[in-house]
Every structure is written in structure tokens, then in C-alpha cells.
Short mmCIF file of C-alpha atoms and ligand atoms in Angstrom, two decimals:
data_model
loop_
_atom_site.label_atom_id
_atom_site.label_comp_id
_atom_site.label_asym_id
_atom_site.label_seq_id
_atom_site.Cartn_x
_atom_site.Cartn_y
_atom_site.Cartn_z
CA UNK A 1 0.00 0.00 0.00
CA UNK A 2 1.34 3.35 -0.74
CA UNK A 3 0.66 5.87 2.34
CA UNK A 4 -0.49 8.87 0.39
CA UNK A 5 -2.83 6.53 -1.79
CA UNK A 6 -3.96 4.00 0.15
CA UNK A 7 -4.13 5.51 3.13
CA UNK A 8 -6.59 8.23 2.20
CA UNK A 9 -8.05 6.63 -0.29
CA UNK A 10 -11.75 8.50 0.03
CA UNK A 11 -13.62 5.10 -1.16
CA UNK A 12 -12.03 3.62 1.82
CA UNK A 13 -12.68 6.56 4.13
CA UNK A 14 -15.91 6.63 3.14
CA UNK A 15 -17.23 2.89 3.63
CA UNK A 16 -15.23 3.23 7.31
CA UNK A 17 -17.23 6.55 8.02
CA UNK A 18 -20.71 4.73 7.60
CA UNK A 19 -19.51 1.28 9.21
CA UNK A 20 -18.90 4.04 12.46
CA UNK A 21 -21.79 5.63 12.38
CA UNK A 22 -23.90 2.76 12.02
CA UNK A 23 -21.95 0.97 14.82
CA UNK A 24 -21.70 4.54 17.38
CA UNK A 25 -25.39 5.64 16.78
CA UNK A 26 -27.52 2.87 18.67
CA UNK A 27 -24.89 2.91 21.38
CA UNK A 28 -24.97 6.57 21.73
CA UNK A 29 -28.64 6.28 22.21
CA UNK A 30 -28.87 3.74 24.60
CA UNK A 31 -26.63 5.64 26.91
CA UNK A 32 -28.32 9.02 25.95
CA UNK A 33 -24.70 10.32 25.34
CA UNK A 34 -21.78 10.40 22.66
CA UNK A 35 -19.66 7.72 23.07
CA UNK A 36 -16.42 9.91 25.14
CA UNK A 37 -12.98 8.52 22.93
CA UNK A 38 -10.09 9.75 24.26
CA UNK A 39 -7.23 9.66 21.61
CA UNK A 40 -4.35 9.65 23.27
CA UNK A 41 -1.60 11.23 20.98
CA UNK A 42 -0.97 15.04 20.19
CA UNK A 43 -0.08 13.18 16.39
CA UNK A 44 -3.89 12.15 16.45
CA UNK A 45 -5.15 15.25 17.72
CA UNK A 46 -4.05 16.81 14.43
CA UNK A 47 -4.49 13.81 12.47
CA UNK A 48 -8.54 14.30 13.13
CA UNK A 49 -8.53 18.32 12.36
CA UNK A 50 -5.82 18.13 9.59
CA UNK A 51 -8.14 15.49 7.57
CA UNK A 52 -11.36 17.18 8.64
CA UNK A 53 -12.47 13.57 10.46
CA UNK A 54 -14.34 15.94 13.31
CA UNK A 55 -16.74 17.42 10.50
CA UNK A 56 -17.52 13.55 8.69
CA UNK A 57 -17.72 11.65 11.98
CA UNK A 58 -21.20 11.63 13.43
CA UNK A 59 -22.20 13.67 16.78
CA UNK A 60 -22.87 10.18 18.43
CA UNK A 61 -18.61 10.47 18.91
CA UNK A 62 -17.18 12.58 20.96
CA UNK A 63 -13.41 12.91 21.15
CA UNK A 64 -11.95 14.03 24.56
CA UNK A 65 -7.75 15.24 23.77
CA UNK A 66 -5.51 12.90 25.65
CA UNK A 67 -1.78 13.87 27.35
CA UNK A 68 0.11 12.28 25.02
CA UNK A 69 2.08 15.36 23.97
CA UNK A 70 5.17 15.13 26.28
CA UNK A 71 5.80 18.80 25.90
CA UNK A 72 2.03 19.77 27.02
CA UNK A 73 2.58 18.01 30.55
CA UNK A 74 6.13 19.45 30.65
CA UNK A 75 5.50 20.91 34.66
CA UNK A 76 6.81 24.75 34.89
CA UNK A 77 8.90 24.26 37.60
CA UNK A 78 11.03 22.57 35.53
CA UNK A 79 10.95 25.05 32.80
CA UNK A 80 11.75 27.07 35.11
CA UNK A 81 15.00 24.95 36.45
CA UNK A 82 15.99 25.22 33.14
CA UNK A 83 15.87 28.74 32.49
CA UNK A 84 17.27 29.66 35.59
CA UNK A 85 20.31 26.92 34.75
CA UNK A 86 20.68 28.39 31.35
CA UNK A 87 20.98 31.77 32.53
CA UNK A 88 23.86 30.80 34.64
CA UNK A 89 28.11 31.76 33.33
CA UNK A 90 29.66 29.07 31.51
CA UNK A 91 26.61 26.95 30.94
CA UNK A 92 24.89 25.68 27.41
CA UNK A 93 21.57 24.95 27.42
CA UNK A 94 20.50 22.26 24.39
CA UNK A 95 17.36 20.56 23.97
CA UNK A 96 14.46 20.42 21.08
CA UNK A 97 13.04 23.03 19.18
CA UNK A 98 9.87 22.72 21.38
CA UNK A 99 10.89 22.55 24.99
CA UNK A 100 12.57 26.46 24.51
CA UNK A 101 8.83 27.83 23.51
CA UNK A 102 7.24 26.38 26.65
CA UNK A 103 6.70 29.55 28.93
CA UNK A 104 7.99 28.85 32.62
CA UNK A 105 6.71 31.50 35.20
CA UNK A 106 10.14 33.23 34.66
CA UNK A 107 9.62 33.16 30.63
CA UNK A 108 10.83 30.24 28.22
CA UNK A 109 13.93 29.34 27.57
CA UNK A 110 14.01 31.44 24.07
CA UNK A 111 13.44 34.64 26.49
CA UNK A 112 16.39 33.58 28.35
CA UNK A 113 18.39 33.43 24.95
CA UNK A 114 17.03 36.92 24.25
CA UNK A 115 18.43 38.20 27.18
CA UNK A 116 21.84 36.50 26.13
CA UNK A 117 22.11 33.03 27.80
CA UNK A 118 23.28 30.35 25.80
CA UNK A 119 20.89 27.75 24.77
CA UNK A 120 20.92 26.19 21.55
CA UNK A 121 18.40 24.15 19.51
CA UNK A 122 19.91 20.65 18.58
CA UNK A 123 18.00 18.11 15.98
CA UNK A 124 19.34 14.75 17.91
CA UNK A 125 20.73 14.96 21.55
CA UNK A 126 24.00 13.12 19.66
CA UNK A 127 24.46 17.00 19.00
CA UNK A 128 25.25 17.92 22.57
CA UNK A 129 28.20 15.07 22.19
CA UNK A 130 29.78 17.45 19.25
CA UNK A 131 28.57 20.70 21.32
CA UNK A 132 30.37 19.36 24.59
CA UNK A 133 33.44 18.74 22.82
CA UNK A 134 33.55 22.69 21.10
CA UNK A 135 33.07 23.91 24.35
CA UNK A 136 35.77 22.41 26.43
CA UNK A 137 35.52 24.90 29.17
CA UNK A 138 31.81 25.20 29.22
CA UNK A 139 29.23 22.85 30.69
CA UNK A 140 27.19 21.44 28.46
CA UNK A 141 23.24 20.30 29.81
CA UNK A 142 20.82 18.64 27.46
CA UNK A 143 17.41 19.16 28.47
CA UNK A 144 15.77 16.06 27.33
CA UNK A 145 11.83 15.03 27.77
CA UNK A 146 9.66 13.14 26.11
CA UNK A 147 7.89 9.92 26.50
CA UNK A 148 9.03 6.55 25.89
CA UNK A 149 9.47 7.81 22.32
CA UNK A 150 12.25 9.89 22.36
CA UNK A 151 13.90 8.02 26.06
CA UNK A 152 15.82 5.37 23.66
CA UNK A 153 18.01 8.30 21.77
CA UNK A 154 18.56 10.08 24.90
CA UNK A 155 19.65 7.16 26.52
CA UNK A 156 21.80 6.33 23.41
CA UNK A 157 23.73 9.21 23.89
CA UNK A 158 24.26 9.44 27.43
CA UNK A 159 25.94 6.00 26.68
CA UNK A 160 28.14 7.45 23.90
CA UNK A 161 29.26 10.11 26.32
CA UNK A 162 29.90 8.06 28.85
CA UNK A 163 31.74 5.42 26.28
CA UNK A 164 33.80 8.73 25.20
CA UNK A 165 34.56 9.98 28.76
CA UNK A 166 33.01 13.55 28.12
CA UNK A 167 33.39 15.25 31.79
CA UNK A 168 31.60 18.63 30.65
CA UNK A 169 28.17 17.60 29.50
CA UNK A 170 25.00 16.25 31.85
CA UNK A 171 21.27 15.47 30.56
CA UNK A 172 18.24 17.04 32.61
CA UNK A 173 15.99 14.24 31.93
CA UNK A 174 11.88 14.86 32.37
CA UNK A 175 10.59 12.10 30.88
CA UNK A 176 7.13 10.67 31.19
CA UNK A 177 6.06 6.96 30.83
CA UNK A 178 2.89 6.12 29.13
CA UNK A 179 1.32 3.38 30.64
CA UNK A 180 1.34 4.41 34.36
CA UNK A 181 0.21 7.69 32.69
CA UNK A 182 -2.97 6.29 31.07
CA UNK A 183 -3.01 4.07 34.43
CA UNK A 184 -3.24 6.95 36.69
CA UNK A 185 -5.59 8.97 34.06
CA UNK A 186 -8.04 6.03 34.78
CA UNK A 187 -7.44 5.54 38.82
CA UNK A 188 -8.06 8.83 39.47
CA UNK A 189 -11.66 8.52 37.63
CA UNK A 190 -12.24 12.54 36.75
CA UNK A 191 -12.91 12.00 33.00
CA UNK A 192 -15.62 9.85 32.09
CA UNK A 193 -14.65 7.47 29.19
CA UNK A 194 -15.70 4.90 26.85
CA UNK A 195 -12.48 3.65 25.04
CA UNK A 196 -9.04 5.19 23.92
CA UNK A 197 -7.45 5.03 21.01
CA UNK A 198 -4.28 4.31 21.35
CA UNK A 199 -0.74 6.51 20.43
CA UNK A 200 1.09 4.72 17.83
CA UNK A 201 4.40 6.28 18.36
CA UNK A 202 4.76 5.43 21.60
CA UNK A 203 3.24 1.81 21.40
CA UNK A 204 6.49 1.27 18.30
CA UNK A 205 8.41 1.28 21.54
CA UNK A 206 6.35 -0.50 24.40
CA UNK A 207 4.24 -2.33 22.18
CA UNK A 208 0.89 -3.93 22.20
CA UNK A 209 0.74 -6.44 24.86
CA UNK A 210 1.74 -3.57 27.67
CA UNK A 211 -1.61 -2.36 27.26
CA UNK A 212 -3.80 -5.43 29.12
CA UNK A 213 -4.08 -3.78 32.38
CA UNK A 214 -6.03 -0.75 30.82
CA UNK A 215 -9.00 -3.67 29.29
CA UNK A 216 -8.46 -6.14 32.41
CA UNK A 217 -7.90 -3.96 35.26
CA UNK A 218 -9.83 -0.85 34.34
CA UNK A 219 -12.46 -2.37 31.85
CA UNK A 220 -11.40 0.18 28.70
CA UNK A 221 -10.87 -0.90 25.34
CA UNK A 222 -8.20 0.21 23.21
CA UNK A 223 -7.09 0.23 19.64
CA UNK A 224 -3.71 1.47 18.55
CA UNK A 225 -4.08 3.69 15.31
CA UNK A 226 -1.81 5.14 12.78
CA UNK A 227 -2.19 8.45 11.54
CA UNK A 228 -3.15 8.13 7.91
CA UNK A 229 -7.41 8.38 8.02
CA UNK A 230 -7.76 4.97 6.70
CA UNK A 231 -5.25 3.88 9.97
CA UNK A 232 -7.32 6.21 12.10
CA UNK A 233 -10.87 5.28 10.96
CA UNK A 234 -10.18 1.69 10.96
CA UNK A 235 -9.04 1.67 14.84
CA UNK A 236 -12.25 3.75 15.84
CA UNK A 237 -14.26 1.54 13.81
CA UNK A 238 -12.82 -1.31 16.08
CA UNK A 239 -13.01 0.74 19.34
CA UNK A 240 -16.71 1.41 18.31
CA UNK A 241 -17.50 -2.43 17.36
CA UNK A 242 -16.17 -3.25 20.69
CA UNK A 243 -18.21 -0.99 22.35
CA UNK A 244 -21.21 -2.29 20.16
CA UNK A 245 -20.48 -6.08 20.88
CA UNK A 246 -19.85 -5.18 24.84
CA UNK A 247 -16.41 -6.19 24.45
CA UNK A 248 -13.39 -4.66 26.07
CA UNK A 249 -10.17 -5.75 24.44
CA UNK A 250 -6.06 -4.18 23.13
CA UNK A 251 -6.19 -4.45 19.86
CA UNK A 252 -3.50 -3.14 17.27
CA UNK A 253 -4.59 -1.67 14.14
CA UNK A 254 -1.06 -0.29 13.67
CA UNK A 255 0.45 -3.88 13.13
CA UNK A 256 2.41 -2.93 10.11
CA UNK A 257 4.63 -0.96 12.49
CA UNK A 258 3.55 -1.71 16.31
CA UNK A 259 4.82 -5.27 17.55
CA UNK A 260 3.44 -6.80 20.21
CA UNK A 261 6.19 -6.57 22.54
CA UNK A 262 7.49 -3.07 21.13
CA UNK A 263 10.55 -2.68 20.33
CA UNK A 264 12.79 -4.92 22.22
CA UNK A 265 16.54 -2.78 21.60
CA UNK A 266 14.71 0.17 22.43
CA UNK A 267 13.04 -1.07 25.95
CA UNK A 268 16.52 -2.75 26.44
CA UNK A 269 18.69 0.55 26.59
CA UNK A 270 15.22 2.40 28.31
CA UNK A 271 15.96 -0.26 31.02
CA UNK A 272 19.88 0.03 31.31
CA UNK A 273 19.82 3.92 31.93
CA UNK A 274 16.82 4.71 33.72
CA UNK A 275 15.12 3.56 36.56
CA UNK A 276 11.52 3.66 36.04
CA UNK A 277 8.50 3.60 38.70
CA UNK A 278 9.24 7.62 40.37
CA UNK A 279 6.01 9.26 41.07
CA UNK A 280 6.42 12.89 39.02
CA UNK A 281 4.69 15.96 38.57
CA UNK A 282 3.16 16.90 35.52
CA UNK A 283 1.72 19.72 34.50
CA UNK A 284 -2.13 19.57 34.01
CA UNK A 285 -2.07 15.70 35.65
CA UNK A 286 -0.60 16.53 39.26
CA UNK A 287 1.59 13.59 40.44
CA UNK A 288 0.93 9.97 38.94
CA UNK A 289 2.17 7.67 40.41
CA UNK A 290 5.15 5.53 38.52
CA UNK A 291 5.32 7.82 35.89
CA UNK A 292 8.86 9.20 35.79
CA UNK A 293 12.35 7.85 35.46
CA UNK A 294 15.61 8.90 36.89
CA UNK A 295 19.04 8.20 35.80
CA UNK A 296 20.29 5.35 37.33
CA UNK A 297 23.15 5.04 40.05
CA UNK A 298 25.66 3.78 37.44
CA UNK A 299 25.29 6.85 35.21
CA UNK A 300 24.93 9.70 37.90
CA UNK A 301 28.26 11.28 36.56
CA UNK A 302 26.08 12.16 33.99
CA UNK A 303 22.72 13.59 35.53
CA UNK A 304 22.79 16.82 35.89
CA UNK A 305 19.69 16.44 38.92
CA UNK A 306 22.71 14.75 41.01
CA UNK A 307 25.79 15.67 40.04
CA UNK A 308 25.87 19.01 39.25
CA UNK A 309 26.26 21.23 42.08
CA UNK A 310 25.25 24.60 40.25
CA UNK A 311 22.00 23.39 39.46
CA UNK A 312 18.98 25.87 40.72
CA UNK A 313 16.13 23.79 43.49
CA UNK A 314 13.01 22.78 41.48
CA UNK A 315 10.51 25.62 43.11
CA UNK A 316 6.93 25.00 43.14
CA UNK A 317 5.33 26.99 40.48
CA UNK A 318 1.71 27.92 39.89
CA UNK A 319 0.19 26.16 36.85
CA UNK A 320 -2.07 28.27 34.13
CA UNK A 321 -5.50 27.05 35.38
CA UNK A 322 -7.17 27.21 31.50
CA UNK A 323 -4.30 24.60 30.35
CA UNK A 324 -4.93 22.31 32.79
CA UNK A 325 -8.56 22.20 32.25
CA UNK A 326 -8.07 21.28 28.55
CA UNK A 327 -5.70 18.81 29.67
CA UNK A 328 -7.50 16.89 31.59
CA UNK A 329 -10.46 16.71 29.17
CA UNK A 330 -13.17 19.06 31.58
CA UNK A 331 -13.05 21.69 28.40
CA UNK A 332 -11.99 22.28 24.69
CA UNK A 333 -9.14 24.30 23.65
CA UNK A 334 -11.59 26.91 21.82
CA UNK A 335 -13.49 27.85 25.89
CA UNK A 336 -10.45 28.84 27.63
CA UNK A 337 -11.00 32.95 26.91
CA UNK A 338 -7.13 32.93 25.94
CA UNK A 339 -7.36 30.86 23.09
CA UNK A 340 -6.85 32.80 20.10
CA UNK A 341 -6.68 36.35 21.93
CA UNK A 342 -4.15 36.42 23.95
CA UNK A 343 -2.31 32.73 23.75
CA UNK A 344 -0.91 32.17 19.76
CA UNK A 345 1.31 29.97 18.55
CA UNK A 346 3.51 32.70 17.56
CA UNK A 347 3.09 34.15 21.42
CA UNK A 348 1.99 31.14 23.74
CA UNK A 349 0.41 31.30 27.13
CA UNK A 350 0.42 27.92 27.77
CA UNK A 351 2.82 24.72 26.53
CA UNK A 352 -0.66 23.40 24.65
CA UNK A 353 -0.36 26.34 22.17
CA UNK A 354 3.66 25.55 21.63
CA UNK A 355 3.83 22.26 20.31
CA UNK A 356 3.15 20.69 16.83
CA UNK A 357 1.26 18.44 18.89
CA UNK A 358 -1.10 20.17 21.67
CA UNK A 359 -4.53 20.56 21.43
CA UNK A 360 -4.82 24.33 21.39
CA UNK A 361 -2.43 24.43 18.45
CA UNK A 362 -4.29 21.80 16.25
CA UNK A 363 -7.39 23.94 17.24
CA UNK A 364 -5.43 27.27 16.45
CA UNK A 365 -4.20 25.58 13.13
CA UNK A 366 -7.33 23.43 11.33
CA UNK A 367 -10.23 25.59 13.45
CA UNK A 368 -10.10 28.60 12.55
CA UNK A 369 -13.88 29.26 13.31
CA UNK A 370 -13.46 28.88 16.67
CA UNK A 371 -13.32 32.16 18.86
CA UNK A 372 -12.48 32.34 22.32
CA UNK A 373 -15.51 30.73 25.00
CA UNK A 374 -16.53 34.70 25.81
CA UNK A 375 -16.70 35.63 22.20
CA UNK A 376 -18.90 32.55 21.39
CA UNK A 377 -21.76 33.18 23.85
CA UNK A 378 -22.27 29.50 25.04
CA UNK A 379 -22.10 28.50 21.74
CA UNK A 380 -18.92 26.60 22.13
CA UNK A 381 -20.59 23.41 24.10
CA UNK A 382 -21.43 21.77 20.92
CA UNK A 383 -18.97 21.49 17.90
CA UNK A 384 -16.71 18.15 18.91
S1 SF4 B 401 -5.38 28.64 24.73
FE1 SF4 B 401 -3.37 28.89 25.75
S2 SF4 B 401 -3.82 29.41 27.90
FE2 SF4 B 401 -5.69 28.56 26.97
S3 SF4 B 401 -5.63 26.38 27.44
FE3 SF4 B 401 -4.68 26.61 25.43
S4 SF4 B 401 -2.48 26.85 25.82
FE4 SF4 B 401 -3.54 27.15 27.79
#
């Protein structure tokens, strides 16, 4: 199949949409409700607005955005650790492209560069390896996050500087874990929900099977989707069906690139640098339980949270109230009064508007008839 071709082939879109609707419809009516999906994945998010899938799917589904955009939970405080680090002499700041837009209480990272700290954008933390080694007498921090996603490639290179002895360069690590994610999401029952569909980025890495406890423990089905509309559609129609039939099940309608046990060299070197299981802070979610990592023992030399004595105490920062609320699902990007007015992508409030991948910017980007909640005069309750 060719992915441009196939993939959104409208014959094939089409014959999905009605198989949906004539599976959601009856449910929806027995419960007197849409059926609440919850795609997990920021990727999704704009797979749905960037196809126009919101305006062909019928009202009976209602999609609730998920927290699967690692730099959307990024907590402020440790923007702020960050920015306060970067602003320090003799330090280099490195991460992604997105982590420097995400606005701490004391400004993002790019503010700090403004003001003349050093931080630098870098396309593969293997940069900060080359970066380190330019600036001999500097210290070098990578500021990596991400879920299990991006954790192999950071890990990667914190083994190739440790295999090349560099003594000037440490990795801030805030990285998230899905499943206790998803696992807490559930627990802590605030969102009412009738199936997820499930990230397929994430799941190349931890695979399929990782998934039981969200069908067996907490009685949710989920299908993991890929982000052509064919890939999409077909994993909602088998969410639906499920729903339909009364089943709860993990299914994978991803399989030409999600294995069942992931990707076993990528969970390998996950395992060998960090130790997973720490209850973290994220923003919008609070602390969940098991979610984080930390650097294990054997590669401290490396961390910059325990070896390096210059770096500023995380401080308890306040969280932007509106970005929380659209992050846990209670209300849609387009009803926080910001939206549009005063939080842009080109001049964010919140870390939702920054990335490629957050729900206010997918709104922002494929919406562009939503106005912000006041403007709207209760009219925003019903377009999802
Ligand atoms: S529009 Fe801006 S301030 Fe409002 S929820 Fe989205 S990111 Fe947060």
C-alpha cells in the first residue's frame, strides 16, 4: 500500500465513516450520550482536524484530547530549572526546538536566549556530544523530555558520552512513561470514558501487549491507530464495534509498524539507563504515580539532577489554570477565553499552544472558526 494513496483513499474513508456511524449511533442512544474517545496522541489530535475527520464523523462520537504530547505536561517548575540553569556563566543549554517555547513562570527558555544566555536548539541529543566537545571549558546540559518515544536516543547518547569519557556535559531528563500515565488517568476517575485510542508512536516502543491492564484492570478498550485516516478510521471503527459487541479488548490496528512486545533494543537501553517507577509531577495531571524515570546510580556522573552542584532547586510553580482544564479533558481548547486572543502559537500562554502536537495548536491551526468561549456566547458546548 502506498501511504499517500492507500491511506486516504476516500472510497475507503468513506465505507469506514458509515460502518462508524452505524456501529456509534444505537450505542450513543442507549446511553443518551456520545460515546467519550479519548485519543491519546498530540499526532492524532491533528491527524482528526488536519483530515477534517471531526466534520464527517457523526455527533454520536465525541473525542476528549488525551496527554500524550510530552511537551504539554512538561511541569513549569522545571521550565523554570531550566531557564534559571541556562541563565547561569559558563553553561549551554540544548534541547528540542519545542521545549525552549514552553513559557515557565520566569519566561521560556528562548526569552532567556534573548536576554543573552546560551541555549541552543539541537536536531538529535547526539548534538550535545559534538557541542560538549567545542566547548571544552563550558558545561554542556541537554534538556531532554519526552515519552518513551524519544527516552531510547537520549539514553543512546548518554551512553556514547559516557563510552567517550566527556566530563563537561550532563542530561536534565523529564521524561514521562505512558502506561502508568494512562493508568493513573483512569485511577483517578475525573474523565468519564468509553475507550481510547491508542498513540502509535509510543506503542512502536512498548508495544501492544503492555496495554492489558487498561482492558483487564480498568475495563477500557483500546485500539492502537496510525495516523493516515484509513489507519485512524479503521481503529475507531474497532473501538466502536467493541463498544457495540460489549467487548473490552487491546487491539493493534497499527500492526504494520507496532509489535506486540514493542521494540525490544529500544526497551533494552530504556531499562539500562533509567530507573523507572518515580512518582512525578506533571503539569495539568498533578503527580501519577510511577510515571517518571531517573538516571540510574551507574550513570549519575552524567545527571545533571545529582551531580551538578550549580543546578537551581526545582521551586513550586503555579500552573495556568485554562491549560490544565483542557488537559485533563473538563473543556476544549476553543473555551479557555485565551485561546486565540491572547495565547498564539507565535506568542503562547500555555505549553498546549507551543507544540506541533497540543490541542490548542491543532485547534489554532485546522479551526479557525473557533473564537475564544466569551466571544462565542455558550455557543462553544457543541462542535466536537
Ligand atoms: S489557549 Fe493557551 S492558555 Fe488557553 S488552554 Fe490553550 S495553551 Fe492554555
Amino acid at each position: 500500500m502506498s501511504l499517500t494513496h492507500d491511506f486516504r483513499d476516500a472510497g475507503r474513508v468513506k465505507a469506514l465513516l458509515a460502518a462508524i456511524t452505524r456501529a456509534a449511533d444505537p450505542v450513543a442512544a442507549r446511553l443518551g450520550r456520545p460515546l467519550q474517545i479519548m485519543e491519546v496522541c498530540g499526532g492524532h489530535t491533528h491527524a482528526i482536524f488536519r483530515f477534517g475527520l471531526h466534520q464527517l464523523l457523526p455527533a454520536s462520537i465525541e473525542f476528549i484530547h488525551g496527554p500524550g504530547c510530552p511537551v504539554c505536561v512538561l511541569p513549569v517548575e522545571a521550565v523554570d530549572q531550566a531557564v534559571s540553569l541556562a541563565r547561569q556563566e559558563g553553561v549551554v543549554l540544548a534541547s528540542f526546538g519545542d521545549p525552549l517555547r514552553v513559557p515557565g513562570s520566569r519566561g521560556s527558555l528562548l526569552q532567556a536566549r534573548a536576554e543573552g544566555a546560551e541555549v541552543k536548539v539541537l536536531y538529535s541529543p547526539f548534538d550535545a556530544l559534538a557541542l560538549a566537545r567545542a566547548n571544552p571549558h563550558k558545561q554542556v546540559v541537554f534538556f531532554g523530555i519526552g515519552f518513551d518515544t524519544t527516552m531510547p536516543s537520549i539514553a543512546c547518547s548518554l551512553l556514547a558520552a559516557d563510552r567517550a569519557g566527556l566530563t563537561n556535559l550532563r542530561f536534565l531528563c523529564h521524561h514521562i512513561r505512558l502506561m502508568p500515565t494512562l493508568a493513573g488517568l483512569l485511577a483517578a476517575g475525573e474523565i468519564s470514558l468509553d475507550g481510547f485510542v491508542g498513540p502509535g508512536h509510543v506503542s512502536m516502543v512498548i508495544g501492544s501487549r503492555v496495554y492489558q491492564p487498561i482492558a483487564g484492570r480498568y475495563h477500557k478498550p483500546l485500539v492502537i491507530a496510525g495516523f493516515e485516516p484509513v489507519d485512524f478510521l479503521q481503529a475507531l471503527y474497532q473501538l466502536i464495534l467493541q463498544l457495540a459487541e460489549g467487548r473490552c479488548a487491546i487491539e493493534n490496528a497499527y500492526a504494520r509498524v507496532v509489535a506486540a512486545d514493542g521494540n525490544p533494543a529500544a526497551l533494552k537501553v530504556i531499562d539500562q539507563v533509567f530507573e523507572s517507577g518515580v512518582d512525578s509531577h506533571w503539569r495539568g495531571l498533578g503527580t501519577v504515580p510511577g510515571s517518571g524515570v531517573r538516571v540510574r546510580d551507574r550513570y549519575r556522573h552524567l545527571d545533571a539532577s545529582t551531580s551538578l552542584a550549580s543546578l537551581p532547586p526545582i521551586e513550586a510553580a503555579a500552573e495556568p489554570t485554562w491549560c490544565n482544564a483542557v488537559l485533563t479533558g473538563r473543556i476544549k481548547p476553543h473555551q479557555c477565553p485565551l485561546f486565540r486572543r491572547h495565547c498564539t502559537p507565535q506568542n503562547p500562554v500555555g505549553a498546549l499552544m507551543v507544540s506541533s502536537e497540543g490541542a490548542c495548536a491543532a485547534y489554532y491551526q485546522y479551526r479557525p472558526e473557533q473564537v475564544p468561549a466569551e466571544q462565542s456566547q455558550g455557543k462553544e458546548a457543541s462542535s466536537d
